[in-house]
CSV table of C-alpha atoms in Angstrom, one decimal:
chain,number,residue,atom,x,y,z
Y,261,UNK,CA,0.0,-0.1,0.0
Y,262,UNK,CA,1.2,3.5,-0.9
Y,263,UNK,CA,0.8,6.9,0.7
Y,264,UNK,CA,0.8,10.0,-1.3
Y,265,UNK,CA,0.5,13.7,-0.6
Y,266,UNK,CA,-1.8,15.5,-3.1
Y,267,UNK,CA,-1.9,19.2,-3.7
Y,268,UNK,CA,-5.2,19.7,-5.3
Y,269,UNK,CA,-6.8,22.7,-6.9
Y,270,UNK,CA,-10.2,23.6,-5.3
Y,271,UNK,CA,-12.5,26.0,-6.8
Y,272,UNK,CA,-16.2,26.2,-5.8
Y,273,UNK,CA,-17.5,27.5,-9.0
Y,274,UNK,CA,-16.6,29.4,-12.2
Y,275,UNK,CA,-16.4,32.7,-10.5
Y,276,UNK,CA,-15.0,31.9,-7.1
Y,277,UNK,CA,-11.2,32.1,-6.6
Y,278,UNK,CA,-9.5,28.8,-6.3
Y,279,UNK,CA,-6.8,27.6,-4.3
Y,280,UNK,CA,-4.6,24.5,-3.6
Y,281,UNK,CA,-5.6,22.3,-0.8
Y,282,UNK,CA,-3.3,19.5,0.4
Y,283,UNK,CA,-4.5,16.0,1.2
Y,284,UNK,CA,-3.1,12.8,2.3
Y,285,UNK,CA,-4.1,9.7,0.2
Y,286,UNK,CA,-3.6,6.7,2.5
Y,287,UNK,CA,-4.1,2.9,1.5
Y,288,UNK,CA,-3.4,3.5,-2.1
Y,289,UNK,CA,-3.0,0.3,-4.1
Y,290,UNK,CA,-0.7,0.3,-7.0
Y,291,UNK,CA,-3.4,-1.4,-9.1
Y,292,UNK,CA,-5.9,1.4,-8.7
Y,293,UNK,CA,-6.3,3.9,-11.6
Y,294,UNK,CA,-5.6,7.5,-10.7
Y,295,UNK,CA,-9.5,8.2,-10.7
Y,296,UNK,CA,-9.9,5.3,-8.4
Y,297,UNK,CA,-7.4,6.7,-6.1
Y,298,UNK,CA,-9.5,10.0,-6.1
Y,299,UNK,CA,-12.6,8.0,-5.6
Y,300,UNK,CA,-11.3,6.6,-2.4
Y,301,UNK,CA,-10.0,9.9,-1.1
Y,302,UNK,CA,-13.4,11.4,-2.0
Y,303,UNK,CA,-15.1,8.6,0.2
Y,304,UNK,CA,-13.0,9.8,3.0
Y,305,UNK,CA,-13.9,13.5,2.5
Y,306,UNK,CA,-17.5,12.7,2.2
Y,307,UNK,CA,-17.2,10.6,5.5
Y,308,UNK,CA,-15.8,13.7,7.1
Y,309,UNK,CA,-18.4,15.8,5.9
Y,310,UNK,CA,-16.2,17.7,3.4
Y,311,UNK,CA,-16.9,18.5,-0.3
Y,312,UNK,CA,-15.5,15.8,-2.5
Y,313,UNK,CA,-12.9,16.9,-5.4
Y,314,UNK,CA,-14.8,17.2,-8.5
Y,315,UNK,CA,-13.4,15.7,-11.8
Y,316,UNK,CA,-14.9,14.7,-15.0
Y,317,UNK,CA,-15.0,11.2,-16.0
Y,318,UNK,CA,-17.2,8.8,-17.9
Y,319,UNK,CA,-16.0,5.5,-19.6
Y,320,UNK,CA,-12.9,5.0,-17.7
Y,321,UNK,CA,-11.3,3.1,-20.5
Y,322,UNK,CA,-9.5,5.9,-22.2
Y,323,UNK,CA,-12.0,6.4,-25.1
Y,324,UNK,CA,-14.4,9.1,-24.2
Y,325,UNK,CA,-12.3,12.1,-23.6
Y,326,UNK,CA,-14.1,13.3,-20.5
Y,327,UNK,CA,-11.2,12.8,-17.9
Y,328,UNK,CA,-8.0,14.8,-17.9
Y,329,UNK,CA,-6.3,17.2,-15.6
Y,330,UNK,CA,-2.5,18.2,-15.0
Y,331,UNK,CA,-0.5,15.9,-12.7
Y,332,UNK,CA,2.8,17.5,-11.7
Y,333,UNK,CA,2.8,19.8,-14.7
Y,334,UNK,CA,1.9,17.1,-17.3
Y,335,UNK,CA,-1.5,16.7,-19.1
Y,336,UNK,CA,-2.7,13.3,-18.1
Y,337,UNK,CA,0.3,12.5,-16.0
Y,338,UNK,CA,3.5,11.0,-16.7
Y,339,UNK,CA,2.7,8.0,-18.8
Y,340,UNK,CA,2.6,8.4,-22.7
Y,341,UNK,CA,-0.5,7.8,-24.8
Y,342,UNK,CA,-2.8,7.5,-21.7
Y,343,UNK,CA,-5.7,9.2,-20.3
Y,344,UNK,CA,-5.8,9.9,-16.7
Y,345,UNK,CA,-8.4,7.2,-16.1
Y,346,UNK,CA,-6.1,4.5,-17.6
Y,347,UNK,CA,-3.1,5.8,-15.6
Y,348,UNK,CA,-2.4,3.5,-12.8
Y,349,UNK,CA,-0.9,4.2,-9.3
Y,350,UNK,CA,2.1,1.8,-10.3
Y,351,UNK,CA,3.4,4.8,-12.3
Y,352,UNK,CA,4.1,6.5,-9.0
Y,353,UNK,CA,6.1,5.9,-5.9
Y,354,UNK,CA,5.2,5.5,-2.3
Y,355,UNK,CA,5.6,8.9,-0.6
Y,356,UNK,CA,5.3,11.0,-3.7
Y,357,UNK,CA,3.9,14.6,-3.6
Y,358,UNK,CA,1.8,15.4,-6.5
Y,359,UNK,CA,0.3,18.8,-7.7
Y,360,UNK,CA,-3.1,18.3,-9.5
Y,361,UNK,CA,-4.8,21.2,-11.3
Y,362,UNK,CA,-7.2,21.6,-14.2
Y,363,UNK,CA,-6.4,22.4,-17.7
Y,364,UNK,CA,-5.4,26.3,-18.0
Y,365,UNK,CA,-6.8,28.1,-21.0
Y,366,UNK,CA,-9.1,31.1,-21.4
Y,367,UNK,CA,-11.2,29.0,-23.8
Y,368,UNK,CA,-11.6,26.2,-21.1
Y,369,UNK,CA,-13.1,28.1,-18.0
Y,370,UNK,CA,-12.9,26.1,-14.8
Y,371,UNK,CA,-16.5,24.9,-13.9
Y,372,UNK,CA,-15.4,23.4,-10.5
Y,373,UNK,CA,-12.3,22.0,-9.0
Y,374,UNK,CA,-10.7,19.9,-11.8
Y,375,UNK,CA,-13.5,20.2,-14.2
Y,376,UNK,CA,-13.3,22.7,-17.2
Y,377,UNK,CA,-15.8,23.6,-19.7
Y,378,UNK,CA,-14.6,22.4,-23.1
Y,379,UNK,CA,-17.7,23.3,-25.1
Y,380,UNK,CA,-15.4,25.6,-27.2
Y,381,UNK,CA,-14.3,22.3,-29.0
Y,382,UNK,CA,-18.0,21.6,-29.6
Y,383,UNK,CA,-18.3,25.0,-31.4
Y,384,UNK,CA,-15.3,24.2,-33.5
Y,385,UNK,CA,-16.9,21.0,-34.6
Y,386,UNK,CA,-20.1,22.7,-35.2
Y,387,UNK,CA,-18.5,25.1,-37.5
Y,388,UNK,CA,-17.6,22.3,-40.0
Y,389,UNK,CA,-16.5,18.9,-38.4
Y,390,UNK,CA,-19.1,17.0,-40.4
Y,391,UNK,CA,-20.2,16.1,-43.9
Y,392,UNK,CA,-23.5,17.1,-45.4
Y,393,UNK,CA,-24.3,13.6,-46.8
Y,394,UNK,CA,-27.8,12.1,-46.6
Y,395,UNK,CA,-27.6,9.4,-43.9
Y,396,UNK,CA,-30.0,6.4,-43.8
Y,397,UNK,CA,-29.3,2.7,-44.0
Y,398,UNK,CA,-25.5,1.9,-44.1
Y,399,UNK,CA,-24.0,2.0,-47.4
Y,400,UNK,CA,-22.4,-1.2,-49.1
Y,401,UNK,CA,-19.0,-1.8,-47.8
Y,402,UNK,CA,-16.4,-0.7,-50.3
Y,403,UNK,CA,-18.9,1.2,-52.5
Y,404,UNK,CA,-16.4,4.1,-52.4
Y,405,UNK,CA,-12.9,3.0,-52.9
Y,406,UNK,CA,-10.3,4.6,-50.5
Y,407,UNK,CA,-6.6,4.1,-50.7
Y,408,UNK,CA,-5.4,2.1,-47.5
Y,409,UNK,CA,-2.9,4.9,-46.7
Y,410,UNK,CA,-5.6,7.6,-46.8
Y,411,UNK,CA,-8.0,5.3,-44.6
Y,412,UNK,CA,-5.3,4.7,-42.2
Y,413,UNK,CA,-4.2,8.2,-41.8
Y,414,UNK,CA,-7.9,9.4,-41.6
Y,415,UNK,CA,-8.4,6.9,-38.9
Y,416,UNK,CA,-5.3,8.3,-37.0
Y,417,UNK,CA,-7.0,11.8,-36.9
Y,418,UNK,CA,-10.5,10.4,-36.0
Y,419,UNK,CA,-8.9,8.8,-33.0
Y,420,UNK,CA,-9.0,12.2,-31.4
Y,421,UNK,CA,-11.3,12.1,-28.3
Y,422,UNK,CA,-11.4,15.7,-27.7
Y,423,UNK,CA,-9.9,15.5,-24.2
Y,424,UNK,CA,-8.2,19.0,-24.4
Y,425,UNK,CA,-4.8,17.8,-23.3
Y,426,UNK,CA,-3.2,19.3,-26.4
Y,427,UNK,CA,-4.5,22.7,-25.4
Y,428,UNK,CA,-3.4,22.1,-21.7
Y,429,UNK,CA,0.0,21.2,-22.6
Y,430,UNK,CA,0.7,24.0,-25.2
Y,431,UNK,CA,2.6,26.8,-24.0
Y,432,UNK,CA,0.3,29.1,-26.1
Y,433,UNK,CA,-2.9,27.3,-25.2
Y,434,UNK,CA,-3.5,26.6,-28.9
Y,435,UNK,CA,-6.1,24.2,-30.1
Y,436,UNK,CA,-4.3,23.4,-33.4
Y,437,UNK,CA,-3.7,19.6,-32.8
Y,438,UNK,CA,-7.5,19.1,-32.0
Y,439,UNK,CA,-8.6,21.0,-34.9
Y,440,UNK,CA,-6.1,19.6,-37.2
Y,441,UNK,CA,-7.2,16.2,-36.3
Y,442,UNK,CA,-10.9,17.0,-37.0
Y,443,UNK,CA,-10.2,18.8,-40.3
Y,444,UNK,CA,-7.9,16.0,-41.6
Y,445,UNK,CA,-9.8,13.0,-40.8
Y,446,UNK,CA,-12.7,14.1,-43.0
Y,447,UNK,CA,-10.4,16.0,-45.5
Y,448,UNK,CA,-8.6,12.8,-46.2
Y,449,UNK,CA,-11.8,10.9,-47.3
Y,450,UNK,CA,-13.8,11.2,-50.5
Y,451,UNK,CA,-16.9,11.8,-48.5
Y,452,UNK,CA,-15.2,15.0,-47.1
Y,453,UNK,CA,-14.1,16.5,-50.2
Y,454,UNK,CA,-17.1,18.6,-51.3
Y,455,UNK,CA,-16.8,20.8,-48.1
Y,456,UNK,CA,-13.1,20.6,-47.6
Y,457,UNK,CA,-12.1,24.2,-48.3
Y,458,UNK,CA,-15.1,25.6,-46.4
Y,459,UNK,CA,-14.6,23.3,-43.5
Y,460,UNK,CA,-10.9,24.3,-42.8
Y,461,UNK,CA,-11.9,28.0,-43.3
Y,462,UNK,CA,-14.9,27.8,-40.8
Y,463,UNK,CA,-13.2,25.6,-38.3
Y,464,UNK,CA,-10.0,27.7,-38.0
Y,465,UNK,CA,-12.0,31.0,-37.9
Y,466,UNK,CA,-14.1,29.7,-34.9
Y,467,UNK,CA,-11.0,28.3,-33.4
Y,468,UNK,CA,-9.4,31.6,-33.3
Y,469,UNK,CA,-12.6,33.4,-32.3
Y,470,UNK,CA,-12.7,30.9,-29.2
Y,471,UNK,CA,-9.6,32.7,-27.8
Y,472,UNK,CA,-7.1,29.8,-28.2
Y,473,UNK,CA,-3.6,30.8,-28.6
Y,474,UNK,CA,-1.3,30.5,-31.7
Y,475,UNK,CA,0.7,27.6,-32.6
Y,476,UNK,CA,4.5,27.9,-32.3
Y,477,UNK,CA,5.3,24.3,-33.6
Y,478,UNK,CA,6.8,23.2,-30.3
Y,479,UNK,CA,5.2,19.8,-30.2
Y,480,UNK,CA,4.2,19.6,-26.7
Y,481,UNK,CA,0.5,18.7,-27.8
Y,482,UNK,CA,1.9,15.6,-29.8
Y,483,UNK,CA,3.9,14.4,-26.6
Y,484,UNK,CA,0.9,14.5,-24.4
Y,485,UNK,CA,-2.0,13.3,-26.8
Y,486,UNK,CA,-3.5,10.1,-25.5
Y,487,UNK,CA,-4.2,9.0,-28.9
Y,488,UNK,CA,-0.7,9.9,-30.4
Y,489,UNK,CA,-2.0,12.3,-33.0
Y,490,UNK,CA,1.1,13.6,-34.8
Y,491,UNK,CA,2.3,17.1,-35.5
Y,492,UNK,CA,2.1,16.4,-39.2
Y,493,UNK,CA,-1.8,16.8,-38.9
Y,494,UNK,CA,-1.2,20.6,-38.2
Y,495,UNK,CA,1.0,20.7,-41.3
Y,496,UNK,CA,-1.9,19.2,-43.2
Y,497,UNK,CA,-4.3,21.7,-41.9
Y,498,UNK,CA,-2.1,24.7,-42.5
Y,499,UNK,CA,-1.7,23.4,-46.1
Y,500,UNK,CA,-5.5,23.0,-46.5
Y,501,UNK,CA,-6.1,26.5,-45.1
Y,502,UNK,CA,-3.7,28.3,-47.3
Y,503,UNK,CA,-4.9,26.4,-50.4
Y,504,UNK,CA,-8.5,27.4,-49.4
Y,505,UNK,CA,-7.5,30.9,-48.9
Y,506,UNK,CA,-6.0,31.1,-52.3
Y,507,UNK,CA,-9.3,29.7,-53.7
Y,508,UNK,CA,-11.5,32.3,-52.0
Y,509,UNK,CA,-11.7,34.6,-55.0
Y,510,UNK,CA,-12.1,32.0,-57.6
Y,511,UNK,CA,-15.1,30.6,-55.9
Y,512,UNK,CA,-16.7,34.0,-55.4
Y,513,UNK,CA,-16.2,34.7,-59.2
Y,514,UNK,CA,-17.7,31.2,-59.9
Y,515,UNK,CA,-20.7,32.1,-57.7
Y,516,UNK,CA,-21.2,35.5,-59.4
Y,517,UNK,CA,-21.3,33.7,-62.8
Y,518,UNK,CA,-24.1,31.4,-61.7
T,120,UNK,CA,-3.2,34.9,-55.0
T,121,UNK,CA,-4.9,38.3,-54.7
T,122,UNK,CA,-5.8,41.0,-52.3
T,123,UNK,CA,-8.9,39.2,-50.8
T,124,UNK,CA,-7.1,35.9,-50.4
T,125,UNK,CA,-4.3,37.6,-48.6
T,126,UNK,CA,-6.6,39.5,-46.2
T,127,UNK,CA,-8.5,36.3,-45.5
T,128,UNK,CA,-5.4,34.6,-44.6
T,129,UNK,CA,-4.0,37.4,-42.6
T,130,UNK,CA,-7.2,37.4,-40.6
T,131,UNK,CA,-6.4,33.9,-39.3
T,132,UNK,CA,-3.6,32.9,-37.0
T,133,UNK,CA,-2.5,30.3,-39.5
T,134,UNK,CA,-2.4,32.9,-42.2
T,135,UNK,CA,-0.2,35.2,-40.1
T,136,UNK,CA,2.1,32.2,-39.3
T,137,UNK,CA,2.4,31.7,-43.2
T,138,UNK,CA,3.6,35.4,-43.5
T,139,UNK,CA,6.1,34.5,-40.8
T,140,UNK,CA,7.2,31.5,-42.8
T,141,UNK,CA,7.5,33.4,-46.0
T,142,UNK,CA,9.2,36.5,-44.6
T,143,UNK,CA,11.4,34.1,-42.5
T,144,UNK,CA,12.5,32.3,-45.7
T,145,UNK,CA,13.5,35.8,-47.2
T,146,UNK,CA,15.5,36.6,-44.2
T,147,UNK,CA,17.2,33.2,-44.0
T,148,UNK,CA,18.2,33.5,-47.6
T,149,UNK,CA,19.6,37.0,-46.7
T,150,UNK,CA,21.5,35.6,-43.7
T,151,UNK,CA,23.0,32.8,-45.7
T,152,UNK,CA,24.2,35.2,-48.4
T,153,UNK,CA,25.5,37.6,-45.8
T,154,UNK,CA,27.5,34.9,-44.2
T,155,UNK,CA,29.1,33.8,-47.5
T,156,UNK,CA,29.8,37.5,-48.0
T,157,UNK,CA,31.6,37.7,-44.7
T,158,UNK,CA,33.9,34.8,-45.5
T,159,UNK,CA,35.3,36.8,-48.3
T,160,UNK,CA,37.4,38.5,-45.7
T,161,UNK,CA,39.7,35.5,-45.7
T,162,UNK,CA,40.7,36.5,-49.2
T,163,UNK,CA,42.5,39.5,-48.0
T,164,UNK,CA,41.9,43.2,-47.6
T,165,UNK,CA,41.8,44.1,-51.4
T,166,UNK,CA,39.3,41.5,-52.5
T,167,UNK,CA,37.1,42.1,-49.4
T,168,UNK,CA,36.8,45.7,-50.1
T,169,UNK,CA,36.3,45.1,-53.7
T,170,UNK,CA,33.3,42.8,-52.8
T,171,UNK,CA,31.9,45.6,-50.6
T,172,UNK,CA,32.2,48.1,-53.7
T,173,UNK,CA,30.7,45.5,-56.1
T,174,UNK,CA,27.5,45.1,-53.8
T,175,UNK,CA,26.9,48.8,-54.7
T,176,UNK,CA,27.0,48.1,-58.5
T,177,UNK,CA,25.0,44.7,-58.6
T,178,UNK,CA,22.7,44.7,-61.5
T,179,UNK,CA,24.9,47.3,-63.4
T,180,UNK,CA,24.2,48.5,-66.1
T,181,UNK,CA,20.3,47.8,-65.7
T,182,UNK,CA,20.6,49.2,-62.2
T,183,UNK,CA,22.3,52.4,-61.2
T,184,UNK,CA,24.9,52.9,-58.4
T,185,UNK,CA,23.5,51.4,-55.2
T,186,UNK,CA,19.9,51.0,-56.8
T,187,UNK,CA,19.8,47.2,-56.4
T,188,UNK,CA,21.4,47.5,-53.0
T,189,UNK,CA,18.4,49.8,-51.9
T,190,UNK,CA,15.8,47.6,-53.4
T,191,UNK,CA,17.3,44.6,-51.5
T,192,UNK,CA,17.3,46.7,-48.3
T,193,UNK,CA,13.7,47.8,-48.9
T,194,UNK,CA,12.6,44.2,-49.2
T,195,UNK,CA,14.5,43.0,-46.3
T,196,UNK,CA,13.1,45.9,-44.2
T,197,UNK,CA,9.5,45.2,-45.2
T,198,UNK,CA,10.1,41.4,-44.5
T,199,UNK,CA,11.5,42.1,-41.1
T,200,UNK,CA,8.5,44.6,-40.3
T,201,UNK,CA,5.9,41.9,-41.4
T,202,UNK,CA,7.8,39.2,-39.4
T,203,UNK,CA,7.9,41.2,-36.1
T,204,UNK,CA,4.2,42.5,-36.5
T,205,UNK,CA,2.9,39.1,-37.1
T,206,UNK,CA,5.0,37.8,-34.3
T,207,UNK,CA,3.8,40.4,-31.9
T,208,UNK,CA,0.1,39.8,-32.7
T,209,UNK,CA,0.4,36.1,-32.4
T,210,UNK,CA,2.4,36.5,-29.2
T,211,UNK,CA,-0.5,38.7,-27.8
T,212,UNK,CA,-3.0,36.0,-28.9
T,213,UNK,CA,-1.2,33.4,-27.1
T,214,UNK,CA,-0.7,35.4,-23.9
T,215,UNK,CA,-4.3,36.2,-23.8
T,216,UNK,CA,-5.2,32.5,-24.2
T,217,UNK,CA,-3.8,31.6,-20.8
T,218,UNK,CA,-4.6,34.3,-18.2
T,219,UNK,CA,-4.1,31.9,-15.4
T,220,UNK,CA,-0.7,30.2,-15.5
T,221,UNK,CA,0.1,26.7,-14.1
T,222,UNK,CA,1.5,26.2,-10.7
T,223,UNK,CA,3.6,23.6,-12.2
T,224,UNK,CA,4.3,22.8,-15.8
T,225,UNK,CA,6.8,20.5,-17.5
T,226,UNK,CA,8.0,20.4,-21.1
T,227,UNK,CA,8.4,17.0,-22.5
T,228,UNK,CA,9.8,17.3,-26.0
T,229,UNK,CA,9.8,21.1,-26.8
T,230,UNK,CA,13.4,22.0,-27.7
T,231,UNK,CA,15.3,25.0,-25.9
T,232,UNK,CA,15.4,26.8,-29.4
T,233,UNK,CA,11.5,26.4,-29.9
T,234,UNK,CA,10.9,27.8,-26.3
T,235,UNK,CA,13.1,30.9,-26.8
T,236,UNK,CA,11.8,32.1,-30.1
T,237,UNK,CA,10.2,35.3,-28.9
T,238,UNK,CA,13.3,36.4,-26.8
T,239,UNK,CA,15.6,35.2,-29.5
T,240,UNK,CA,13.8,37.5,-32.0
T,241,UNK,CA,14.0,40.4,-29.5
T,242,UNK,CA,17.8,39.9,-29.1
T,243,UNK,CA,18.3,39.5,-32.9
T,244,UNK,CA,16.4,42.8,-33.6
T,245,UNK,CA,18.6,44.7,-31.1
T,246,UNK,CA,21.7,43.1,-32.5
T,247,UNK,CA,20.5,44.1,-36.2
T,248,UNK,CA,20.1,47.8,-35.0
T,249,UNK,CA,23.5,47.8,-33.3
T,250,UNK,CA,25.2,46.0,-36.2
T,251,UNK,CA,23.9,48.6,-38.7
T,252,UNK,CA,25.0,51.4,-36.5
T,253,UNK,CA,28.3,49.9,-35.9
T,254,UNK,CA,29.5,48.6,-39.5
T,255,UNK,CA,27.1,50.7,-41.8
T,256,UNK,CA,27.3,54.1,-40.1
T,257,UNK,CA,30.2,53.7,-37.8
T,258,UNK,CA,28.3,55.5,-35.3
T,259,UNK,CA,29.0,53.2,-32.3
T,260,UNK,CA,31.9,51.0,-31.3
T,261,UNK,CA,34.6,53.3,-33.0
T,262,UNK,CA,36.7,56.1,-31.7
T,263,UNK,CA,36.2,59.3,-33.8
T,264,UNK,CA,38.1,59.0,-37.1
T,265,UNK,CA,38.6,55.2,-36.9
T,266,UNK,CA,35.7,54.2,-39.1
T,267,UNK,CA,36.1,54.7,-43.0
T,268,UNK,CA,33.3,54.3,-45.4
T,269,UNK,CA,34.0,51.2,-47.8
T,270,UNK,CA,37.2,50.3,-46.0
T,271,UNK,CA,35.3,47.3,-44.7
T,272,UNK,CA,38.3,45.2,-44.0
T,273,UNK,CA,39.8,47.8,-41.8
T,274,UNK,CA,36.6,48.5,-40.1
T,275,UNK,CA,35.9,44.9,-39.3
T,276,UNK,CA,39.4,44.4,-37.9
T,277,UNK,CA,39.2,47.5,-35.8
T,278,UNK,CA,35.6,46.8,-34.8
T,279,UNK,CA,36.3,43.4,-33.6
T,280,UNK,CA,39.5,44.1,-31.8
T,281,UNK,CA,37.3,45.4,-29.0
T,282,UNK,CA,36.7,42.1,-27.2
T,283,UNK,CA,33.2,42.9,-25.6
T,284,UNK,CA,32.0,43.9,-29.1
T,285,UNK,CA,33.3,40.8,-30.6
T,286,UNK,CA,31.7,38.8,-27.7
T,287,UNK,CA,28.4,40.5,-28.2
T,288,UNK,CA,28.4,39.6,-32.0
T,289,UNK,CA,29.3,36.0,-30.9
T,290,UNK,CA,26.4,35.7,-28.5
T,291,UNK,CA,24.1,37.3,-31.1
T,292,UNK,CA,25.0,34.7,-33.7
T,293,UNK,CA,24.2,31.9,-31.1
T,294,UNK,CA,20.8,33.4,-30.6
T,295,UNK,CA,20.4,33.7,-34.5
T,296,UNK,CA,21.4,29.9,-34.8
T,297,UNK,CA,18.9,28.9,-32.2
T,298,UNK,CA,16.3,31.1,-34.0
T,299,UNK,CA,17.0,29.5,-37.4
T,300,UNK,CA,17.2,26.0,-35.9
T,301,UNK,CA,13.4,26.0,-34.9
T,302,UNK,CA,12.5,28.7,-37.5
T,303,UNK,CA,13.7,27.0,-40.7
T,304,UNK,CA,11.9,23.7,-39.8
T,305,UNK,CA,8.8,25.7,-38.7
T,306,UNK,CA,8.7,27.4,-42.1
T,307,UNK,CA,7.9,23.9,-43.7
T,308,UNK,CA,5.6,22.8,-40.9
T,309,UNK,CA,3.6,26.2,-41.2
T,310,UNK,CA,3.4,26.2,-45.0
T,311,UNK,CA,2.1,22.5,-44.6
T,312,UNK,CA,5.1,20.9,-46.6
T,313,UNK,CA,6.0,18.8,-43.4
T,314,UNK,CA,4.0,15.8,-44.5
T,315,UNK,CA,4.0,12.1,-42.9
T,316,UNK,CA,7.1,11.3,-45.0
T,317,UNK,CA,8.8,14.5,-45.4
T,318,UNK,CA,9.7,15.6,-41.9
T,319,UNK,CA,13.3,14.4,-41.5
T,320,UNK,CA,15.0,16.3,-44.4
T,321,UNK,CA,13.4,19.5,-43.3
T,322,UNK,CA,14.8,19.0,-39.6
T,323,UNK,CA,18.2,18.2,-41.2
T,324,UNK,CA,18.1,21.2,-43.4
T,325,UNK,CA,17.3,23.4,-40.3
T,326,UNK,CA,20.2,21.8,-38.2
T,327,UNK,CA,22.8,22.2,-41.0
T,328,UNK,CA,21.8,25.7,-42.1
T,329,UNK,CA,21.8,27.0,-38.6
T,330,UNK,CA,25.1,25.5,-37.7
T,331,UNK,CA,26.9,26.6,-41.0
T,332,UNK,CA,25.5,30.2,-40.6
T,333,UNK,CA,26.7,30.3,-36.9
T,334,UNK,CA,30.1,29.0,-37.5
T,335,UNK,CA,30.7,31.0,-40.6
T,336,UNK,CA,29.8,34.2,-39.0
T,337,UNK,CA,31.6,33.5,-35.6
T,338,UNK,CA,34.7,32.8,-37.3
T,339,UNK,CA,35.4,36.4,-38.2
T,340,UNK,CA,35.5,38.0,-34.8
T,341,UNK,CA,37.2,35.0,-33.5
T,342,UNK,CA,39.9,35.2,-36.3
T,343,UNK,CA,40.3,38.9,-35.4
T,344,UNK,CA,40.6,38.3,-31.5
T,345,UNK,CA,43.0,35.5,-32.3
T,346,UNK,CA,45.2,37.8,-34.4
T,347,UNK,CA,44.7,35.7,-37.7
T,348,UNK,CA,43.1,38.6,-39.4
T,349,UNK,CA,44.9,42.1,-38.8
């Protein structure tokens, strides 16, 4: 059994000032996930009549993107390609002292304790992260042929769970890796082509408007991404946007002719 | 490319970064050319001074005396201005994006060069101002009467024989090298050329070009201090 000292950010609500509170986590099994360790601590807090530490979580199997906070200055903690729910206490040592704080970004205001509001991501998706195709019954498999490399790459982008770690780890609080993954996974597939230029233009415009920062190609986003989305996706989005920018006038001329 | 497309791009963070990439490309091209010109000092006083005189006659007879030189200076000045304005606006955007900073924050893979781009840019700007006042105008770093226009070889030897001036130049070149190390690679990333398969050559290009520029430029003050150029 391990014992840990946790310095946790406590903030009552979005407007209240927050502060760090130190807790002792006793009887921590190394087989517990980080969230289970917090669950046990919360049980103890509830037993003492204190407010439990609020953190977001849902699937607890690393695929929903709900969980995530900073552990000792690292988004999702020290283990690569892992969400905080899949991080186990064996990654730490008995007697460790850990600082736990929420994602810090103007676009991600703190709701309570470790929970931030990531709806800025939803608004980026709403701006263009979809295809306008009639849905209905599932189409025949392979009715549209897609080169294997494109399908693989599109899937790599689609693996994004929108957890916000890229923004959290970025020294500029930029949302480029998230937006790039969403722009690219559709932009790489035939179904995404009709709206490709429009999509990247709208999503980047909303991204900028949501008060995320500006990318400096530092690569911290890639390093903390639990889905290992690569920096190349950002280059791909840059390329798409510059190309779409060049096409702006050509399109308005065509529209005028129609 | 036309006015409305440029304005649409300038309105986005990525478009401003593209402006930084293109102007950075121009400035890196100049820096490499300038470094190669500096190396001509090893051919001796006569040839080095002749090179400086030739720079004023480039493009002759199509261009008159110093016309091409001033055209180049104008382009460099505009590139520098755009580079700095875009950098300042993007930096402001990033500062605004994180009003509450972390109590603890660690970097995993960010290089020292990538994390010092802004301060590096400020140092390089201050250096360029000093450098122009020093070797172009002879307004600083010389005692009255020491600086002679177009006697570039003498000016360099006299200028760098002051050890702290030479040390400042060397330090500034290290800052330039770091700026280029991240900047040259970033250029390709920002313009979207850094695809899944192409990353490594660009990184290598950034490493080689920054090292060559730094070593080439540092060699001159070092040679003066070592007494090899006199």
